[in-house]
Amino acid sequence: MTDSPLSAFSSDSTDLTPSAESVARCATITSAPDRQGVAWSEPDSDWGLTTRRPYSSIHTSGGRAHQQQTRWVVDGDVGAHVGQYGTEEVHSIPNTYGEFSSVETDVTFVDGLGAQYGYGFDGSAVEKALRVLTGGGRYSASKYSLIPCGRQPWVLTGPEGTLLCSCAPVDRPSEGRLTTKVETDSSTVAIEEQNQTVLDGVHQFIGLIEDSLGGQITGVEYKRSRGETQHVFVDDEADEQWAISAGDLAQLASLTTDPSSIQGSVGRGIQPPRGGETIVAEWDGPEHPVGYLQDGDIIAGYEFHWETSAGALEDVATVRTYRLTQSYGTWTVEYRTDRIATVVP
């Protein structure tokens, strides 16, 4: 093998920073530390790595670090994990614990069903992870690296070892928001959402608003109401808007819009949740089709459901007819139940 000449490393070489995968390949792999007040679970397999979680959250001077934030990597190829999931970024660590408040929030994906909507890491999460890694003692920042891995757990590595840390709910940043395009028959909107169930509900909601109310959705905004993030669909031309929670959008995604599929399922016979015999339940179908506007509400879909009241001896086969209803500018999903059969097990 011929050695590369020294001239290959000339003053023109400006990017000598190692890649994220290269940094990860050099990650320190050690046994979980024996520290007072911390007990580790048996080894487990997480994303191709062997890790050990603490039995309970770890109290640090920066707050409690939960189990999913403190998986201690005891075996495996960290470089392969970063090679598969990494975002080609390596973040440095603040020089002192007092500087973690200045760490910018990194939102790696957005989920309307999340407690704070955006998932990723912020200064608080990084500080707690570092305190777990170091044991809370003094550290030299240049010896530690944080490697984001998108939706998957990010990596924190240093001389003591390596942690695998799940993304946690964090506030949304003002810039660099991740968006997804949703297309309907008449609209294309960019929405800050990556949960596929919520996105399916978004598609259904836009269709119902445009078909039933004659709106034309031109964009989506966001607001917080009672600790919950709401998607606000906007018609700029008509100066109208419709707000709805991610939970209600997810509910829309689960509904069938074809009543014949409900009729087919109950007509062929259904198995009660208690009892061994299949029964036949007849249903004449809905009073109104999906999209029908009734007293300001929009028929949104149907669902077969077994209902059993607390302490009851009977299982009741029902069909729920869901509708979108509006109150004080916010739309919610509600349902009416039609009983189609009662079964005593």
mmCIF file of C-alpha atoms in Angstrom:
data_model
loop_
_atom_site.group_PDB
_atom_site.id
_atom_site.type_symbol
_atom_site.label_atom_id
_atom_site.label_comp_id
_atom_site.label_asym_id
_atom_site.label_seq_id
_atom_site.Cartn_x
_atom_site.Cartn_y
_atom_site.Cartn_z
ATOM 1 C CA MET A 1 0.000 0.000 0.000
ATOM 2 C CA THR A 2 1.333 3.444 -0.927
ATOM 3 C CA ASP A 3 1.143 6.167 1.681
ATOM 4 C CA SER A 4 -0.627 9.380 0.689
ATOM 5 C CA PRO A 5 1.751 12.282 0.218
ATOM 6 C CA LEU A 6 1.720 14.991 2.811
ATOM 7 C CA SER A 7 0.714 17.468 0.104
ATOM 8 C CA ALA A 8 -2.721 15.802 0.027
ATOM 9 C CA PHE A 9 -3.458 17.644 3.282
ATOM 10 C CA SER A 10 -2.878 21.115 1.918
ATOM 11 C CA SER A 11 -4.064 24.481 3.129
ATOM 12 C CA ASP A 12 -6.883 24.198 0.567
ATOM 13 C CA SER A 13 -8.550 21.443 2.595
ATOM 14 C CA THR A 14 -11.186 23.363 4.535
ATOM 15 C CA ASP A 15 -13.516 20.593 5.755
ATOM 16 C CA LEU A 16 -11.660 18.191 8.002
ATOM 17 C CA THR A 17 -14.644 17.667 10.334
ATOM 18 C CA PRO A 18 -15.389 13.954 10.751
ATOM 19 C CA SER A 19 -18.823 12.708 9.697
ATOM 20 C CA ALA A 20 -21.493 11.796 12.224
ATOM 21 C CA GLU A 21 -21.042 8.118 11.413
ATOM 22 C CA SER A 22 -17.287 8.389 11.957
ATOM 23 C CA VAL A 23 -17.819 10.038 15.334
ATOM 24 C CA ALA A 24 -20.309 7.314 16.269
ATOM 25 C CA ARG A 25 -17.871 4.557 15.306
ATOM 26 C CA CYS A 26 -15.511 5.965 17.933
ATOM 27 C CA ALA A 27 -18.209 5.979 20.647
ATOM 28 C CA THR A 28 -17.121 4.587 24.007
ATOM 29 C CA ILE A 29 -18.964 1.365 24.912
ATOM 30 C CA THR A 30 -18.838 0.404 28.599
ATOM 31 C CA SER A 31 -20.832 -1.459 31.197
ATOM 32 C CA ALA A 32 -23.575 0.495 32.949
ATOM 33 C CA PRO A 33 -21.927 2.316 35.872
ATOM 34 C CA ASP A 34 -22.344 1.233 39.456
ATOM 35 C CA ARG A 35 -23.613 4.413 41.111
ATOM 36 C CA GLN A 36 -25.410 5.009 44.361
ATOM 37 C CA GLY A 37 -29.176 5.257 43.943
ATOM 38 C CA VAL A 38 -29.233 3.914 40.371
ATOM 39 C CA ALA A 39 -30.249 0.328 39.553
ATOM 40 C CA TRP A 40 -30.149 -0.879 35.960
ATOM 41 C CA SER A 41 -32.521 -3.337 34.304
ATOM 42 C CA GLU A 42 -31.380 -6.420 32.437
ATOM 43 C CA PRO A 43 -29.886 -5.850 28.953
ATOM 44 C CA ASP A 44 -32.397 -5.229 26.196
ATOM 45 C CA SER A 45 -32.218 -4.765 22.424
ATOM 46 C CA ASP A 46 -33.039 -1.258 21.165
ATOM 47 C CA TRP A 47 -32.553 -0.278 17.498
ATOM 48 C CA GLY A 48 -29.842 -2.888 17.023
ATOM 49 C CA LEU A 49 -27.960 -1.887 20.169
ATOM 50 C CA THR A 50 -27.815 -3.650 23.513
ATOM 51 C CA THR A 51 -28.813 -1.236 26.242
ATOM 52 C CA ARG A 52 -29.729 -1.141 29.912
ATOM 53 C CA ARG A 53 -32.364 1.226 31.260
ATOM 54 C CA PRO A 54 -32.577 2.395 34.855
ATOM 55 C CA TYR A 55 -35.429 0.812 36.803
ATOM 56 C CA SER A 56 -36.734 4.284 37.616
ATOM 57 C CA SER A 57 -36.063 7.852 36.545
ATOM 58 C CA ILE A 58 -32.752 9.302 37.682
ATOM 59 C CA HIS A 59 -32.753 12.475 39.759
ATOM 60 C CA THR A 60 -30.181 14.998 38.522
ATOM 61 C CA SER A 61 -29.493 18.616 39.402
ATOM 62 C CA GLY A 62 -31.148 19.501 36.083
ATOM 63 C CA GLY A 63 -34.330 17.527 36.827
ATOM 64 C CA ARG A 64 -35.436 13.913 36.516
ATOM 65 C CA ALA A 65 -34.145 11.992 33.511
ATOM 66 C CA HIS A 66 -36.707 9.369 32.517
ATOM 67 C CA GLN A 67 -35.862 5.818 31.525
ATOM 68 C CA GLN A 68 -36.204 6.415 27.794
ATOM 69 C CA GLN A 69 -33.713 9.314 28.066
ATOM 70 C CA THR A 70 -31.037 7.228 29.732
ATOM 71 C CA ARG A 71 -30.521 3.932 27.890
ATOM 72 C CA TRP A 72 -26.885 3.042 28.580
ATOM 73 C CA VAL A 73 -25.346 1.339 25.535
ATOM 74 C CA VAL A 74 -23.419 -1.747 26.653
ATOM 75 C CA ASP A 75 -22.880 -3.417 23.266
ATOM 76 C CA GLY A 76 -23.500 -2.962 19.554
ATOM 77 C CA ASP A 77 -22.434 -0.867 16.583
ATOM 78 C CA VAL A 78 -23.304 2.763 17.299
ATOM 79 C CA GLY A 79 -21.839 3.719 13.932
ATOM 80 C CA ALA A 80 -24.356 1.477 12.158
ATOM 81 C CA HIS A 81 -27.226 3.070 14.127
ATOM 82 C CA VAL A 82 -26.099 6.540 13.111
ATOM 83 C CA GLY A 83 -25.397 5.403 9.555
ATOM 84 C CA GLN A 84 -29.002 4.204 9.248
ATOM 85 C CA TYR A 85 -30.853 6.926 11.153
ATOM 86 C CA GLY A 86 -28.447 9.851 11.568
ATOM 87 C CA THR A 87 -29.052 13.257 10.003
ATOM 88 C CA GLU A 88 -25.364 13.908 9.196
ATOM 89 C CA GLU A 89 -25.139 16.348 12.087
ATOM 90 C CA VAL A 90 -22.927 16.376 15.172
ATOM 91 C CA HIS A 91 -23.807 18.856 17.917
ATOM 92 C CA SER A 92 -21.353 20.133 20.495
ATOM 93 C CA ILE A 93 -22.085 20.388 24.220
ATOM 94 C CA PRO A 94 -22.065 23.713 26.138
ATOM 95 C CA ASN A 95 -18.912 24.373 28.121
ATOM 96 C CA THR A 96 -20.736 24.681 31.443
ATOM 97 C CA TYR A 97 -24.028 23.483 32.928
ATOM 98 C CA GLY A 98 -25.155 27.087 33.166
ATOM 99 C CA GLU A 99 -25.152 27.433 29.377
ATOM 100 C CA PHE A 100 -27.653 24.673 28.572
ATOM 101 C CA SER A 101 -30.541 27.149 28.641
ATOM 102 C CA SER A 102 -29.106 28.661 25.454
ATOM 103 C CA VAL A 103 -29.257 25.355 23.527
ATOM 104 C CA GLU A 104 -31.688 25.718 20.625
ATOM 105 C CA THR A 105 -34.661 23.367 20.508
ATOM 106 C CA ASP A 106 -34.251 20.762 17.784
ATOM 107 C CA VAL A 107 -37.589 19.396 16.545
ATOM 108 C CA THR A 108 -36.967 16.202 14.599
ATOM 109 C CA PHE A 109 -40.622 15.392 13.864
ATOM 110 C CA VAL A 110 -44.020 16.873 14.628
ATOM 111 C CA ASP A 111 -46.955 14.903 16.000
ATOM 112 C CA GLY A 112 -50.280 16.540 16.696
ATOM 113 C CA LEU A 113 -51.026 13.890 19.317
ATOM 114 C CA GLY A 114 -47.877 14.817 21.289
ATOM 115 C CA ALA A 115 -48.162 16.637 24.593
ATOM 116 C CA GLN A 116 -46.222 19.613 23.220
ATOM 117 C CA TYR A 117 -46.621 18.800 19.536
ATOM 118 C CA GLY A 118 -42.964 18.769 18.424
ATOM 119 C CA TYR A 119 -40.651 15.858 19.309
ATOM 120 C CA GLY A 120 -36.886 16.218 19.580
ATOM 121 C CA PHE A 121 -34.537 17.558 22.233
ATOM 122 C CA ASP A 122 -33.856 20.854 23.968
ATOM 123 C CA GLY A 123 -31.317 22.192 26.423
ATOM 124 C CA SER A 124 -33.067 20.606 29.390
ATOM 125 C CA ALA A 125 -33.106 17.132 27.819
ATOM 126 C CA VAL A 126 -29.443 17.369 26.815
ATOM 127 C CA GLU A 127 -28.363 18.615 30.249
ATOM 128 C CA LYS A 128 -30.145 15.783 32.065
ATOM 129 C CA ALA A 129 -28.648 13.193 29.720
ATOM 130 C CA LEU A 130 -25.163 14.619 30.186
ATOM 131 C CA ARG A 131 -25.526 14.612 33.975
ATOM 132 C CA VAL A 132 -26.510 10.929 33.808
ATOM 133 C CA LEU A 133 -23.528 10.181 31.573
ATOM 134 C CA THR A 134 -20.986 12.053 33.706
ATOM 135 C CA GLY A 135 -22.539 11.348 37.080
ATOM 136 C CA GLY A 136 -23.036 15.102 37.491
ATOM 137 C CA GLY A 137 -19.382 15.971 37.807
ATOM 138 C CA ARG A 138 -17.178 18.401 35.911
ATOM 139 C CA TYR A 139 -16.603 17.735 32.241
ATOM 140 C CA SER A 140 -14.620 18.928 29.230
ATOM 141 C CA ALA A 141 -17.131 19.807 26.496
ATOM 142 C CA SER A 142 -14.770 18.936 23.625
ATOM 143 C CA LYS A 143 -14.878 15.259 24.652
ATOM 144 C CA TYR A 144 -18.665 14.882 24.184
ATOM 145 C CA SER A 145 -20.805 14.687 21.062
ATOM 146 C CA LEU A 146 -24.553 14.672 20.441
ATOM 147 C CA ILE A 147 -25.711 13.003 17.224
ATOM 148 C CA PRO A 148 -29.360 13.525 16.111
ATOM 149 C CA CYS A 149 -31.051 10.526 14.467
ATOM 150 C CA GLY A 150 -34.354 11.910 13.200
ATOM 151 C CA ARG A 151 -37.355 10.157 14.751
ATOM 152 C CA GLN A 152 -35.104 7.536 16.305
ATOM 153 C CA PRO A 153 -33.206 7.993 19.593
ATOM 154 C CA TRP A 154 -30.323 10.432 19.478
ATOM 155 C CA VAL A 155 -26.864 9.511 20.688
ATOM 156 C CA LEU A 156 -24.829 11.202 23.420
ATOM 157 C CA THR A 157 -21.271 9.897 23.768
ATOM 158 C CA GLY A 158 -18.262 10.781 25.875
ATOM 159 C CA PRO A 159 -15.375 9.214 27.817
ATOM 160 C CA GLU A 160 -17.711 7.543 30.356
ATOM 161 C CA GLY A 161 -19.817 5.760 27.746
ATOM 162 C CA THR A 162 -22.740 6.260 25.364
ATOM 163 C CA LEU A 163 -26.435 6.952 25.910
ATOM 164 C CA LEU A 164 -29.350 6.288 23.569
ATOM 165 C CA CYS A 165 -31.965 8.988 24.237
ATOM 166 C CA SER A 166 -35.504 8.991 22.825
ATOM 167 C CA CYS A 167 -36.966 12.172 21.400
ATOM 168 C CA ALA A 168 -39.257 13.891 23.889
ATOM 169 C CA PRO A 169 -42.119 16.394 23.525
ATOM 170 C CA VAL A 170 -40.659 19.885 23.118
ATOM 171 C CA ASP A 171 -42.000 23.272 22.092
ATOM 172 C CA ARG A 172 -42.131 24.068 18.390
ATOM 173 C CA PRO A 173 -39.368 26.315 17.007
ATOM 174 C CA SER A 174 -40.200 29.489 15.115
ATOM 175 C CA GLU A 175 -38.116 28.462 12.092
ATOM 176 C CA GLY A 176 -37.253 25.314 10.222
ATOM 177 C CA ARG A 177 -40.601 23.640 10.771
ATOM 178 C CA LEU A 178 -41.143 20.277 9.118
ATOM 179 C CA THR A 179 -44.201 20.212 6.868
ATOM 180 C CA THR A 180 -46.122 17.689 4.794
ATOM 181 C CA LYS A 181 -48.229 18.449 1.741
ATOM 182 C CA VAL A 182 -51.815 17.199 1.825
ATOM 183 C CA GLU A 183 -53.663 17.073 -1.491
ATOM 184 C CA THR A 184 -57.403 16.826 -1.972
ATOM 185 C CA ASP A 185 -59.512 17.078 -5.114
ATOM 186 C CA SER A 186 -59.439 20.864 -4.953
ATOM 187 C CA SER A 187 -56.722 21.882 -2.462
ATOM 188 C CA THR A 188 -53.048 21.420 -1.707
ATOM 189 C CA VAL A 189 -51.935 22.635 1.712
ATOM 190 C CA ALA A 190 -48.672 22.361 3.633
ATOM 191 C CA ILE A 191 -49.262 21.241 7.197
ATOM 192 C CA GLU A 192 -46.801 20.971 10.052
ATOM 193 C CA GLU A 193 -47.610 17.367 10.883
ATOM 194 C CA GLN A 194 -45.924 13.993 10.357
ATOM 195 C CA ASN A 195 -48.247 11.619 12.206
ATOM 196 C CA GLN A 196 -49.834 9.624 9.372
ATOM 197 C CA THR A 197 -53.065 8.985 11.284
ATOM 198 C CA VAL A 198 -53.525 12.707 11.856
ATOM 199 C CA LEU A 199 -52.673 13.406 8.212
ATOM 200 C CA ASP A 200 -55.337 10.918 7.087
ATOM 201 C CA GLY A 201 -57.818 12.771 9.293
ATOM 202 C CA VAL A 202 -56.682 16.083 7.809
ATOM 203 C CA HIS A 203 -57.508 14.826 4.336
ATOM 204 C CA GLN A 204 -60.954 13.729 5.501
ATOM 205 C CA PHE A 205 -61.608 17.000 7.351
ATOM 206 C CA ILE A 206 -60.649 19.217 4.408
ATOM 207 C CA GLY A 207 -62.906 17.206 2.120
ATOM 208 C CA LEU A 208 -65.875 17.537 4.475
ATOM 209 C CA ILE A 209 -65.385 21.286 4.968
ATOM 210 C CA GLU A 210 -65.018 21.995 1.274
ATOM 211 C CA ASP A 211 -67.815 19.717 0.095
ATOM 212 C CA SER A 212 -70.354 20.430 2.847
ATOM 213 C CA LEU A 213 -69.689 24.060 3.765
ATOM 214 C CA GLY A 214 -68.325 25.313 0.464
ATOM 215 C CA GLY A 215 -65.015 26.443 1.948
ATOM 216 C CA GLN A 216 -61.709 26.498 0.111
ATOM 217 C CA ILE A 217 -58.834 25.616 2.443
ATOM 218 C CA THR A 218 -55.771 27.699 1.574
ATOM 219 C CA GLY A 219 -53.563 27.088 4.591
ATOM 220 C CA VAL A 220 -53.179 25.699 8.098
ATOM 221 C CA GLU A 221 -52.236 27.610 11.242
ATOM 222 C CA TYR A 222 -51.825 26.485 14.856
ATOM 223 C CA LYS A 223 -52.918 27.607 18.269
ATOM 224 C CA ARG A 224 -52.798 26.318 21.833
ATOM 225 C CA SER A 225 -56.091 25.946 23.675
ATOM 226 C CA ARG A 226 -56.306 24.495 27.194
ATOM 227 C CA GLY A 227 -52.888 22.903 26.848
ATOM 228 C CA GLU A 228 -53.769 21.300 23.508
ATOM 229 C CA THR A 229 -52.443 22.134 20.061
ATOM 230 C CA GLN A 230 -55.175 22.743 17.509
ATOM 231 C CA HIS A 231 -54.893 22.717 13.735
ATOM 232 C CA VAL A 232 -56.646 25.772 12.314
ATOM 233 C CA PHE A 233 -57.724 25.438 8.679
ATOM 234 C CA VAL A 234 -58.011 28.771 6.907
ATOM 235 C CA ASP A 235 -59.935 30.052 3.884
ATOM 236 C CA ASP A 236 -58.125 33.311 3.129
ATOM 237 C CA GLU A 237 -60.521 34.435 0.413
ATOM 238 C CA ALA A 238 -63.658 34.053 2.541
ATOM 239 C CA ASP A 239 -61.798 35.028 5.738
ATOM 240 C CA GLU A 240 -63.068 31.912 7.537
ATOM 241 C CA GLN A 241 -61.349 29.319 9.672
ATOM 242 C CA TRP A 242 -62.068 25.946 11.278
ATOM 243 C CA ALA A 243 -60.111 24.761 14.356
ATOM 244 C CA ILE A 244 -59.931 21.106 15.382
ATOM 245 C CA SER A 245 -57.689 19.054 17.677
ATOM 246 C CA ALA A 246 -55.305 16.359 16.448
ATOM 247 C CA GLY A 247 -57.207 13.788 18.498
ATOM 248 C CA ASP A 248 -60.422 14.527 16.622
ATOM 249 C CA LEU A 249 -58.563 14.406 13.301
ATOM 250 C CA ALA A 250 -57.205 10.984 14.259
ATOM 251 C CA GLN A 251 -60.754 9.887 15.115
ATOM 252 C CA LEU A 252 -61.920 10.922 11.633
ATOM 253 C CA ALA A 253 -59.193 8.782 10.092
ATOM 254 C CA SER A 254 -60.567 5.641 11.777
ATOM 255 C CA LEU A 255 -64.105 5.963 10.424
ATOM 256 C CA THR A 256 -65.621 4.289 7.406
ATOM 257 C CA THR A 257 -67.392 6.582 4.971
ATOM 258 C CA ASP A 258 -69.108 3.692 3.173
ATOM 259 C CA PRO A 259 -72.176 2.499 5.132
ATOM 260 C CA SER A 260 -72.367 -0.675 3.037
ATOM 261 C CA SER A 261 -69.178 -1.929 4.672
ATOM 262 C CA ILE A 262 -70.920 -1.712 8.051
ATOM 263 C CA GLN A 263 -73.981 -3.486 6.680
ATOM 264 C CA GLY A 264 -71.791 -6.189 5.210
ATOM 265 C CA SER A 265 -69.897 -6.819 8.423
ATOM 266 C CA VAL A 266 -73.008 -7.188 10.578
ATOM 267 C CA GLY A 267 -75.022 -9.012 7.942
ATOM 268 C CA ARG A 268 -72.502 -11.839 7.649
ATOM 269 C CA GLY A 269 -72.606 -12.479 11.360
ATOM 270 C CA ILE A 270 -70.516 -11.120 14.188
ATOM 271 C CA GLN A 271 -68.673 -12.662 17.097
ATOM 272 C CA PRO A 272 -69.627 -11.221 20.511
ATOM 273 C CA PRO A 273 -66.693 -10.328 22.743
ATOM 274 C CA ARG A 274 -68.130 -12.722 25.340
ATOM 275 C CA GLY A 275 -69.768 -15.982 24.308
ATOM 276 C CA GLY A 276 -68.929 -18.444 21.572
ATOM 277 C CA GLU A 277 -71.762 -18.245 19.049
ATOM 278 C CA THR A 278 -71.800 -15.996 16.011
ATOM 279 C CA ILE A 279 -74.933 -13.869 15.752
ATOM 280 C CA VAL A 280 -76.558 -12.011 12.872
ATOM 281 C CA ALA A 281 -77.390 -8.348 13.401
ATOM 282 C CA GLU A 282 -79.393 -6.333 10.910
ATOM 283 C CA TRP A 283 -78.898 -2.642 10.257
ATOM 284 C CA ASP A 284 -80.950 -0.640 7.790
ATOM 285 C CA GLY A 285 -78.176 1.843 7.126
ATOM 286 C CA PRO A 286 -77.730 5.502 8.077
ATOM 287 C CA GLU A 287 -80.347 8.181 7.975
ATOM 288 C CA HIS A 288 -77.966 10.475 6.075
ATOM 289 C CA PRO A 289 -74.824 9.962 3.946
ATOM 290 C CA VAL A 290 -71.375 11.241 4.850
ATOM 291 C CA GLY A 291 -71.129 14.948 4.095
ATOM 292 C CA TYR A 292 -74.796 15.636 4.823
ATOM 293 C CA LEU A 293 -75.291 18.974 6.581
ATOM 294 C CA GLN A 294 -77.795 18.623 9.421
ATOM 295 C CA ASP A 295 -78.550 21.585 11.679
ATOM 296 C CA GLY A 296 -75.021 22.908 11.186
ATOM 297 C CA ASP A 297 -73.364 19.520 11.852
ATOM 298 C CA ILE A 298 -71.620 17.438 9.186
ATOM 299 C CA ILE A 299 -72.111 13.658 9.020
ATOM 300 C CA ALA A 300 -68.519 12.362 9.105
ATOM 301 C CA GLY A 301 -68.589 8.540 9.108
ATOM 302 C CA TYR A 302 -69.639 5.298 10.773
ATOM 303 C CA GLU A 303 -68.164 2.667 13.071
ATOM 304 C CA PHE A 304 -69.322 -0.710 14.360
ATOM 305 C CA HIS A 305 -68.793 -0.977 18.105
ATOM 306 C CA TRP A 306 -69.566 -3.313 21.017
ATOM 307 C CA GLU A 307 -70.811 -1.459 24.083
ATOM 308 C CA THR A 308 -71.065 -2.898 27.584
ATOM 309 C CA SER A 309 -72.166 -0.669 30.430
ATOM 310 C CA ALA A 310 -70.375 -1.046 33.753
ATOM 311 C CA GLY A 311 -71.922 -3.922 35.675
ATOM 312 C CA ALA A 312 -74.190 -4.937 32.778
ATOM 313 C CA LEU A 313 -74.711 -8.569 31.805
ATOM 314 C CA GLU A 314 -75.302 -7.756 28.156
ATOM 315 C CA ASP A 315 -73.013 -6.995 25.216
ATOM 316 C CA VAL A 316 -74.676 -4.542 22.869
ATOM 317 C CA ALA A 317 -73.770 -4.446 19.163
ATOM 318 C CA THR A 318 -74.105 -0.885 17.881
ATOM 319 C CA VAL A 319 -73.332 1.351 14.946
ATOM 320 C CA ARG A 320 -72.045 4.792 15.771
ATOM 321 C CA THR A 321 -72.816 7.627 13.405
ATOM 322 C CA TYR A 322 -70.194 10.351 13.822
ATOM 323 C CA ARG A 323 -70.631 14.006 13.020
ATOM 324 C CA LEU A 324 -68.547 17.167 13.101
ATOM 325 C CA THR A 325 -70.087 19.789 15.346
ATOM 326 C CA GLN A 326 -68.970 23.327 16.078
ATOM 327 C CA SER A 327 -68.841 25.293 19.329
ATOM 328 C CA TYR A 328 -67.136 28.668 19.816
ATOM 329 C CA GLY A 329 -65.099 28.300 16.651
ATOM 330 C CA THR A 330 -63.772 24.814 17.430
ATOM 331 C CA TRP A 331 -64.967 21.670 15.676
ATOM 332 C CA THR A 332 -65.191 18.363 17.525
ATOM 333 C CA VAL A 333 -66.171 14.814 16.577
ATOM 334 C CA GLU A 334 -69.226 13.379 18.354
ATOM 335 C CA TYR A 335 -71.396 10.334 17.715
ATOM 336 C CA ARG A 336 -74.897 8.919 18.093
ATOM 337 C CA THR A 337 -75.355 5.222 18.835
ATOM 338 C CA ASP A 338 -77.874 2.936 17.100
ATOM 339 C CA ARG A 339 -78.394 -0.380 18.905
ATOM 340 C CA ILE A 340 -78.631 -3.285 16.481
ATOM 341 C CA ALA A 341 -78.432 -6.384 18.741
ATOM 342 C CA THR A 342 -78.187 -7.380 22.396
ATOM 343 C CA VAL A 343 -76.354 -10.555 23.347
ATOM 344 C CA VAL A 344 -76.458 -12.201 26.762
ATOM 345 C CA PRO A 345 -73.323 -14.377 27.097
#
